[in-house]
PDB file of C-alpha atoms in Angstrom:
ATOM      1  CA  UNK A   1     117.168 133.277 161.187  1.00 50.00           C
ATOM      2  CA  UNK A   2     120.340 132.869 163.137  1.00 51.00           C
ATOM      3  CA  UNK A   3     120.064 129.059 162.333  1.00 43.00           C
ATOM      4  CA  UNK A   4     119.509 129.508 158.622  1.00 41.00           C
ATOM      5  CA  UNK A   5     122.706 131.799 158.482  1.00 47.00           C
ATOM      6  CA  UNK A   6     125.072 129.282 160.222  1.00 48.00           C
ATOM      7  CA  UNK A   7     123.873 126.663 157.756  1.00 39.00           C
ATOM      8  CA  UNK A   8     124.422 128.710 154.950  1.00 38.00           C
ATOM      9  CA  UNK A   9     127.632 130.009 156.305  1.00 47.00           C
ATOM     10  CA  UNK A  10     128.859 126.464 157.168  1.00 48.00           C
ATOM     11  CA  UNK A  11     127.675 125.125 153.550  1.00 43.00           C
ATOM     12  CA  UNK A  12     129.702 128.474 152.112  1.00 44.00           C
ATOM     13  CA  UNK A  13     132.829 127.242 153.661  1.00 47.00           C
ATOM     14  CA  UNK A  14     132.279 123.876 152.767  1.00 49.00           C
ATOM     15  CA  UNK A  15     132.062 124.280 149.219  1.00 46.00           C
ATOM     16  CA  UNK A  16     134.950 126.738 149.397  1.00 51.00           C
ATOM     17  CA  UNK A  17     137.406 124.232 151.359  1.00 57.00           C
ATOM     18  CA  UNK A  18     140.301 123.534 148.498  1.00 54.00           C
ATOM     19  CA  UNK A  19     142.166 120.975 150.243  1.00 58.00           C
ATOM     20  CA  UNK A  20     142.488 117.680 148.465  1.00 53.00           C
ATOM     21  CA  UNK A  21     139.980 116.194 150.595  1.00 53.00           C
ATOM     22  CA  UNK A  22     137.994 119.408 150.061  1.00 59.00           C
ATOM     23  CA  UNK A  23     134.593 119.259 148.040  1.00 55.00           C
ATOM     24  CA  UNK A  24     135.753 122.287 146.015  1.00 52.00           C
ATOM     25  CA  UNK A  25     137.318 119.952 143.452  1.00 51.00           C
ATOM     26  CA  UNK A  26     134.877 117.129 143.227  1.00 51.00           C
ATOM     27  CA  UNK A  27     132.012 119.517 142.188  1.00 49.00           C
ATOM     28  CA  UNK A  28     131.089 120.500 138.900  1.00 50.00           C
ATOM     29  CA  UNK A  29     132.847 123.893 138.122  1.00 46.00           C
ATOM     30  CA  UNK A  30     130.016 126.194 137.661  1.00 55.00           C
ATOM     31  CA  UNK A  31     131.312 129.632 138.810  1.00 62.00           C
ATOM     32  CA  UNK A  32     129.764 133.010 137.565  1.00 65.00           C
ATOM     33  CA  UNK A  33     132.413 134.948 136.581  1.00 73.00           C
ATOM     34  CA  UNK A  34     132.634 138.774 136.817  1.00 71.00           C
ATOM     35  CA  UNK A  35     131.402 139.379 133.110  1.00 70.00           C
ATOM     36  CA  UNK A  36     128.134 137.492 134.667  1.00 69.00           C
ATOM     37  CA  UNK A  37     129.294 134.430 132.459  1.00 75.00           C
ATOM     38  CA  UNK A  38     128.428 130.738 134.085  1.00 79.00           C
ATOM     39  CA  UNK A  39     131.666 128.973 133.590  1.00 81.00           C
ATOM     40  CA  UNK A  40     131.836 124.948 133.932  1.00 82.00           C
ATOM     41  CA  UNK A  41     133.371 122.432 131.532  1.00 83.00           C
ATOM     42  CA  UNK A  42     130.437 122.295 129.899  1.00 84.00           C
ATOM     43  CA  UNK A  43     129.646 125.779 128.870  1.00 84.00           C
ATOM     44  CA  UNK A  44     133.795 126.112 127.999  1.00 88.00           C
ATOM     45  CA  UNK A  45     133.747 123.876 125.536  1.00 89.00           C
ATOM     46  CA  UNK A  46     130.977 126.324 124.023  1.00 87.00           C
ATOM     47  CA  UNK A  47     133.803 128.397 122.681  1.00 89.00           C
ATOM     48  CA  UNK A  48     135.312 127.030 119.460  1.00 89.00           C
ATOM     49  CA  UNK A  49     138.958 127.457 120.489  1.00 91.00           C
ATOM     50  CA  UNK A  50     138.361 125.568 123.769  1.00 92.00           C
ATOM     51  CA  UNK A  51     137.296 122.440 121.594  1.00 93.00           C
ATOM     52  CA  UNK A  52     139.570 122.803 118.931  1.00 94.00           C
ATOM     53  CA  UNK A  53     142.439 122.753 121.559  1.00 94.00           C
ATOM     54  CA  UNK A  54     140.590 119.595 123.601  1.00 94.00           C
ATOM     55  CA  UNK A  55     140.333 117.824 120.625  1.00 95.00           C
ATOM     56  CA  UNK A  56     143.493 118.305 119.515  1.00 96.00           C
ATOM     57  CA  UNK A  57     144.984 117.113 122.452  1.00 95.00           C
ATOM     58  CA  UNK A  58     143.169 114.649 123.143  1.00 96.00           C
ATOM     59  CA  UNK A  59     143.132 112.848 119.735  1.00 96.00           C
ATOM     60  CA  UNK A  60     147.028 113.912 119.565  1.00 96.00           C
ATOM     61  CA  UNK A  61     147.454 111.436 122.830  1.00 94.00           C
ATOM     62  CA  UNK A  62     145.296 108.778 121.895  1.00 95.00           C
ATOM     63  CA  UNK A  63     146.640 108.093 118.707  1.00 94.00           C
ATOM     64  CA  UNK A  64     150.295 107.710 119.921  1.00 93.00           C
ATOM     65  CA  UNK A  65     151.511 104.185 119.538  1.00 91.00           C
ATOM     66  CA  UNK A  66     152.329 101.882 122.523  1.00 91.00           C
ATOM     67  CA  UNK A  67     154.972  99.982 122.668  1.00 92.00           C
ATOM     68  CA  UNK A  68     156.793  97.777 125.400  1.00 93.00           C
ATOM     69  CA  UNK A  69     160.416  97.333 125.448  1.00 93.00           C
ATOM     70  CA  UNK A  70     162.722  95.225 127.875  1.00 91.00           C
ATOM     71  CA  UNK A  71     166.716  95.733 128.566  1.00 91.00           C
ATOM     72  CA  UNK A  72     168.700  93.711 125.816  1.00 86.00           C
ATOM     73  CA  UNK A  73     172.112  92.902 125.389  1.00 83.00           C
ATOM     74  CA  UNK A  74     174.498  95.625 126.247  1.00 80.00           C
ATOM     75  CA  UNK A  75     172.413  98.879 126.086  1.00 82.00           C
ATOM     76  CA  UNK A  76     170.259  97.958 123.534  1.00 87.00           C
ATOM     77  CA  UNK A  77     166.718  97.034 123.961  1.00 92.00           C
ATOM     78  CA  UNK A  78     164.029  94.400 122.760  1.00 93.00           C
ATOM     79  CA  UNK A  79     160.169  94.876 122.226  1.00 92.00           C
ATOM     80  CA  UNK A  80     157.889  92.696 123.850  1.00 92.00           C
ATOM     81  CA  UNK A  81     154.520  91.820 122.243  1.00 91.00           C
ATOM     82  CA  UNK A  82     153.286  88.943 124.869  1.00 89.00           C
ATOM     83  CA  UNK A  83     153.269  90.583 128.064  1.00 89.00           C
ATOM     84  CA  UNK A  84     149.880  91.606 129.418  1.00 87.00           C
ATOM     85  CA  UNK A  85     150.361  95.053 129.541  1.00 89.00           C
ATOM     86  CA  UNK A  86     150.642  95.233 125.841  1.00 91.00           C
ATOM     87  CA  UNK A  87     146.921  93.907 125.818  1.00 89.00           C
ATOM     88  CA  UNK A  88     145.799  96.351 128.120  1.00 91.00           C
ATOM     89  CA  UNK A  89     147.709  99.418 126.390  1.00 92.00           C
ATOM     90  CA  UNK A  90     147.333  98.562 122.949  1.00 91.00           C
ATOM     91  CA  UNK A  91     144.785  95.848 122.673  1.00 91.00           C
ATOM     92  CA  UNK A  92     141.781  96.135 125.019  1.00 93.00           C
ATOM     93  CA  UNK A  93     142.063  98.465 128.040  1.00 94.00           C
ATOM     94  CA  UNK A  94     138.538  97.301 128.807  1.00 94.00           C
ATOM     95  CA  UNK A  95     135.448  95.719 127.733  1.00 91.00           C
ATOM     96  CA  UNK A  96     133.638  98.431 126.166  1.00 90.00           C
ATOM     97  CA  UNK A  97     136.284 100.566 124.803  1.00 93.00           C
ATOM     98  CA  UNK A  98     139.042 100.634 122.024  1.00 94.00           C
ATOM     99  CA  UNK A  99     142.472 102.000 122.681  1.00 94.00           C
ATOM    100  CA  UNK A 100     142.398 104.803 120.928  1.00 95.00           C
ATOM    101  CA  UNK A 101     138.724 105.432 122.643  1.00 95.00           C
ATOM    102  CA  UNK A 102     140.068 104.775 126.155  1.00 95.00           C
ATOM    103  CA  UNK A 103     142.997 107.570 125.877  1.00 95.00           C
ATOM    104  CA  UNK A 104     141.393 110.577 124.173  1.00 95.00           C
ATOM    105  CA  UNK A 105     138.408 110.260 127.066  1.00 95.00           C
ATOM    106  CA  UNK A 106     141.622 110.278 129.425  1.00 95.00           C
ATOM    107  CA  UNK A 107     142.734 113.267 127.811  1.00 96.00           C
ATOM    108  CA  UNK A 108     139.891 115.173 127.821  1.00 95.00           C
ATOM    109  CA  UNK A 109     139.338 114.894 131.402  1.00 95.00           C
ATOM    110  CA  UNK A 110     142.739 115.680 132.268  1.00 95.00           C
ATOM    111  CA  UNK A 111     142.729 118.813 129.605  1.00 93.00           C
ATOM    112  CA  UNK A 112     139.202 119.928 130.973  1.00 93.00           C
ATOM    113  CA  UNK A 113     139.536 118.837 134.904  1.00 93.00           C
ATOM    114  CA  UNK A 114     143.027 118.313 135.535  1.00 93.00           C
ATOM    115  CA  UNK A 115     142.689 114.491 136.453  1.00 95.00           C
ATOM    116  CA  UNK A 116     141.633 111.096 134.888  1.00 96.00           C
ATOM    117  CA  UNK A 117     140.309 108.226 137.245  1.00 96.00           C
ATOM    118  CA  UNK A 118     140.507 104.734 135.809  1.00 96.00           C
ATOM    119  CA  UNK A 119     139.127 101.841 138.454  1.00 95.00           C
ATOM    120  CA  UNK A 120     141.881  99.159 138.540  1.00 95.00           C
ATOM    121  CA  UNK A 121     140.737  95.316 138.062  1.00 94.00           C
ATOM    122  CA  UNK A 122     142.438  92.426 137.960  1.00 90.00           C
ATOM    123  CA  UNK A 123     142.736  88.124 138.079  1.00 87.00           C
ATOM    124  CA  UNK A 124     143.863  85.904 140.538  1.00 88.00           C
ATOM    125  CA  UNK A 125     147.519  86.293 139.190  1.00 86.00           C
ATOM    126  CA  UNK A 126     147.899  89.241 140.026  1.00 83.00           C
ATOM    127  CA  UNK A 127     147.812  90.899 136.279  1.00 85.00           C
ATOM    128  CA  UNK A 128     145.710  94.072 135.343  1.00 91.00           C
ATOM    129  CA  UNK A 129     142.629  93.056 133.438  1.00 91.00           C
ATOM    130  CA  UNK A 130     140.631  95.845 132.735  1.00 95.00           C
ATOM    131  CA  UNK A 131     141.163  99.855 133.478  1.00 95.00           C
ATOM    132  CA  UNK A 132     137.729 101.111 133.517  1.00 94.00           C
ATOM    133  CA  UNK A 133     137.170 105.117 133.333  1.00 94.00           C
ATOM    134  CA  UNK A 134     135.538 107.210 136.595  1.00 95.00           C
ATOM    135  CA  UNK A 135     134.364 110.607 135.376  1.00 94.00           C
ATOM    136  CA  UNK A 136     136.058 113.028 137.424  1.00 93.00           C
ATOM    137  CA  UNK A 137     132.593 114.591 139.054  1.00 90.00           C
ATOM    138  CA  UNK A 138     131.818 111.332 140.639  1.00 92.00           C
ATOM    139  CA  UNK A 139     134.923 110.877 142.443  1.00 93.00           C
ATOM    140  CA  UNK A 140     136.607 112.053 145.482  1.00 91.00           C
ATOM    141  CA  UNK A 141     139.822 111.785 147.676  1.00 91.00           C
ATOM    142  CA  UNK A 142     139.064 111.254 151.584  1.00 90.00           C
ATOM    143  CA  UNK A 143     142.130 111.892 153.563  1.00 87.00           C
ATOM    144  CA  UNK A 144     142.371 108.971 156.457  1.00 80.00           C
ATOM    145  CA  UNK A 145     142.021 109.955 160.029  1.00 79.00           C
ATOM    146  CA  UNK A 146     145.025 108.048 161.201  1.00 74.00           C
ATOM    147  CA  UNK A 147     147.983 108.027 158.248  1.00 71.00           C
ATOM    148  CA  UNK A 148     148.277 111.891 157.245  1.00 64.00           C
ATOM    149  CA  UNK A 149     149.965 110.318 153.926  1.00 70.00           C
ATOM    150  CA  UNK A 150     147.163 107.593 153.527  1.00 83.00           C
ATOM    151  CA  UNK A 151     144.059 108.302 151.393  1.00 89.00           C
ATOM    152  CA  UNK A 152     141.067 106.382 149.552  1.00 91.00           C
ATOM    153  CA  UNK A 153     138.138 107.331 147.114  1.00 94.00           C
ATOM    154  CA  UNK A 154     134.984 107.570 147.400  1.00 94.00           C
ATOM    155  CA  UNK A 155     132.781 107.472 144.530  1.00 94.00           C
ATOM    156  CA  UNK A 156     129.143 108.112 143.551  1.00 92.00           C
ATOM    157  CA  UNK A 157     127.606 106.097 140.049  1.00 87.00           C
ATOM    158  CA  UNK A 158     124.686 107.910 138.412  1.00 85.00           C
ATOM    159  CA  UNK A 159     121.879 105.931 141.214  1.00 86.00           C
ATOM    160  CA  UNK A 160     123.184 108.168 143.874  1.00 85.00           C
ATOM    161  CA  UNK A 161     125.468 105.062 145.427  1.00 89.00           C
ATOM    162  CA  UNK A 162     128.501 105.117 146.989  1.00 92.00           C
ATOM    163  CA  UNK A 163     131.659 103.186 147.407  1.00 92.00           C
ATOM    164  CA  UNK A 164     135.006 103.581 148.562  1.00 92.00           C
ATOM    165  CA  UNK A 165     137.763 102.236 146.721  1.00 93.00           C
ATOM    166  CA  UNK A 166     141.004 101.800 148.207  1.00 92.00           C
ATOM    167  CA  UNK A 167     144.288 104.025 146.895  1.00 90.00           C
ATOM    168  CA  UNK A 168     145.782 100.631 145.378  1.00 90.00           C
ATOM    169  CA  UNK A 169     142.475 100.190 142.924  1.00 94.00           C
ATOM    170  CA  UNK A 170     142.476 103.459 141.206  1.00 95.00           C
ATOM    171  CA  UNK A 171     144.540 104.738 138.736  1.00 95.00           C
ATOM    172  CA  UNK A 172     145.000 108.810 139.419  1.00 95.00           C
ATOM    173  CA  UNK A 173     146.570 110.913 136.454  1.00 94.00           C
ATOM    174  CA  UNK A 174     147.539 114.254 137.655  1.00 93.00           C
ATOM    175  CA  UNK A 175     147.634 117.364 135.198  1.00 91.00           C
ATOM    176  CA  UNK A 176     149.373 120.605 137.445  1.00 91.00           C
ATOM    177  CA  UNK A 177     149.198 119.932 141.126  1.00 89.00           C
ATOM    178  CA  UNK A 178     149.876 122.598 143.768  1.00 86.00           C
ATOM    179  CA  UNK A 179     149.498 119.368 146.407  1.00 84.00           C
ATOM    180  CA  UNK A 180     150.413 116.388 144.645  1.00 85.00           C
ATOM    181  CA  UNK A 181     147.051 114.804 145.161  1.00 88.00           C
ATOM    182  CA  UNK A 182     145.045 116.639 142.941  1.00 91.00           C
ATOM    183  CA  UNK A 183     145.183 117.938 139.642  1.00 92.00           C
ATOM    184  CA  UNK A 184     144.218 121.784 139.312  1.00 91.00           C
ATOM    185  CA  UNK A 185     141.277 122.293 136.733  1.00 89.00           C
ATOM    186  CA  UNK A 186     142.567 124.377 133.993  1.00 89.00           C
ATOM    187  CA  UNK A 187     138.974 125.440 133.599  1.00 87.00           C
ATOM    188  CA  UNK A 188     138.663 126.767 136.600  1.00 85.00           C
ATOM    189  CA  UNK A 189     142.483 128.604 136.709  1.00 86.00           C
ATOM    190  CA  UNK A 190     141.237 130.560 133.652  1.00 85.00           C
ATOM    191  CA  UNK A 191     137.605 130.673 134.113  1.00 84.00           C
ATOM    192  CA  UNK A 192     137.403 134.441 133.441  1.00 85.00           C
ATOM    193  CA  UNK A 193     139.261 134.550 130.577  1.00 87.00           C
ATOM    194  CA  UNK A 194     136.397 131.764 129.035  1.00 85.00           C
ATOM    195  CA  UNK A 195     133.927 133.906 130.759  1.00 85.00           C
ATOM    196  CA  UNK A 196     134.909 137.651 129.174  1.00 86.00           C
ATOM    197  CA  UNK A 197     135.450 135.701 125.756  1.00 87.00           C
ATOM    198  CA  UNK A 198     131.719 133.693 126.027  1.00 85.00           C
ATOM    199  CA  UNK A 199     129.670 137.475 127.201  1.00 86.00           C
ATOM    200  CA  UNK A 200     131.324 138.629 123.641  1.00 88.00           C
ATOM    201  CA  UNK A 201     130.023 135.429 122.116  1.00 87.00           C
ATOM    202  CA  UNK A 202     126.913 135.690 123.076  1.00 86.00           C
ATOM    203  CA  UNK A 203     126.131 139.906 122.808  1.00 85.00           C
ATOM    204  CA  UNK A 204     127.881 139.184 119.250  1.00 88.00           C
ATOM    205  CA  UNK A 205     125.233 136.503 118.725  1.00 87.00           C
ATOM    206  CA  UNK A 206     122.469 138.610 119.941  1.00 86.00           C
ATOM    207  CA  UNK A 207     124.076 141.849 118.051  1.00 85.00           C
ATOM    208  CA  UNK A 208     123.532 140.082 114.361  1.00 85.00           C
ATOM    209  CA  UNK A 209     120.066 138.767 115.154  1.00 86.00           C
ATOM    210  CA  UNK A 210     118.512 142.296 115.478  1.00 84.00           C
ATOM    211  CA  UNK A 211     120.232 142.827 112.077  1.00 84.00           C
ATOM    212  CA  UNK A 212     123.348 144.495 113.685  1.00 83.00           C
ATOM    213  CA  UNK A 213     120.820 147.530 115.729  1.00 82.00           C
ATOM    214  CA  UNK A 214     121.914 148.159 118.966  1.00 75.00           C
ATOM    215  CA  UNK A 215     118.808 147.931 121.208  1.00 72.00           C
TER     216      UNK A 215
END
């Protein structure tokens, strides 16, 4: 018994361990709350003014024009419309996504988990070809053993496999950072306020269907 409580213990602290390298962040948020609510992104979005305000944002960011200037003359300025980050911004960001696709998903991860992921790839020239999107649960900082300001990601695809990408191949959007590494997930800041808010849903929901009797 004494072995089965230090691996419980040890597993405990492990998935309580908030540092950047931590696995607190990289799980899903699925914390029950003290109204007995199971809060994760999943179950927030449940609650109409958590979508509303995701979608809003969101769709707010993604349809914001891009466009790339360079110094002119003076202080003046001149748009440029043949350099190859105007065909990853505002033509193609990569092969199976739009634009206007490519940013809202970016937005919703950053308004639901506090960070985006996009895995850099690019040609021989050195230009950025394609910026495809890591969902947030699949990816995760490691912290190197020799460089205390050096760090790489490890991610997992839907088989179960991993790989480690360099700090230099992935694109890292931060929401609110108490680190500077990681975002903080607003879901889980305010996760009993979306808790208290989906118990009324629900005993509301359960209220009108025995015809507004309580039991």
């Amino acid at each position: 018994m004494g072995k089965f409580r230090d691996f419980f213990r040890g597993r405990r602290a492990d998935m309580d361990d908030r540092s950047p390298w931590g696995s607190f962040w990289f799980e899903p948020v699925t914390l029950r709350t003290v109204s007995g609510a199971r809060i994760s992104t999943e179950t927030a979005l449940r609650l109409s003014a958590v979508y509303a305000c995701v979608r809003i944002l969101a769709e707010s960011m993604a349809s914001l024009p891009f466009i790339l200037y360079r110094p002119g003359s003076g202080r003046g300025k001149v748009e440029v419309t043949d350099h190859w980050l105007v065909q990853l911004f505002h033509i193609r960001p990569n092969r199976y996504q739009n634009p206007f696709e490519w940013r809202e998903m970016l937005m919703g991860h950053l308004a639901l988990r506090g960070n985006a992921f996009c895995r850099i790839v690019g040609n021989a020239r050195g230009e950025i070809t394609d910026l495809i999107p890591i969902h947030p649960d699949r990816i995760s900082l490691v912290l190197s053993n020799t460089q205390a300001d050096e760090y790489s990601y490890r991610v997992v695809d839907r088989f179960g496999n991993q790989t480690t990408l360099p700090r230099g191949s992935v694109w890292h959007l931060r929401g609110l950072s108490s680190d500077g590494m990681m975002g903080l997930s607003p879901i889980e800041m305010a996760r009993e306020s979306f808790g208290l808010a989906l118990a009324a849903q629900d005993y509301g929901s359960r209220f009108f269907a025995n015809d507004a009797k309580p039991t």
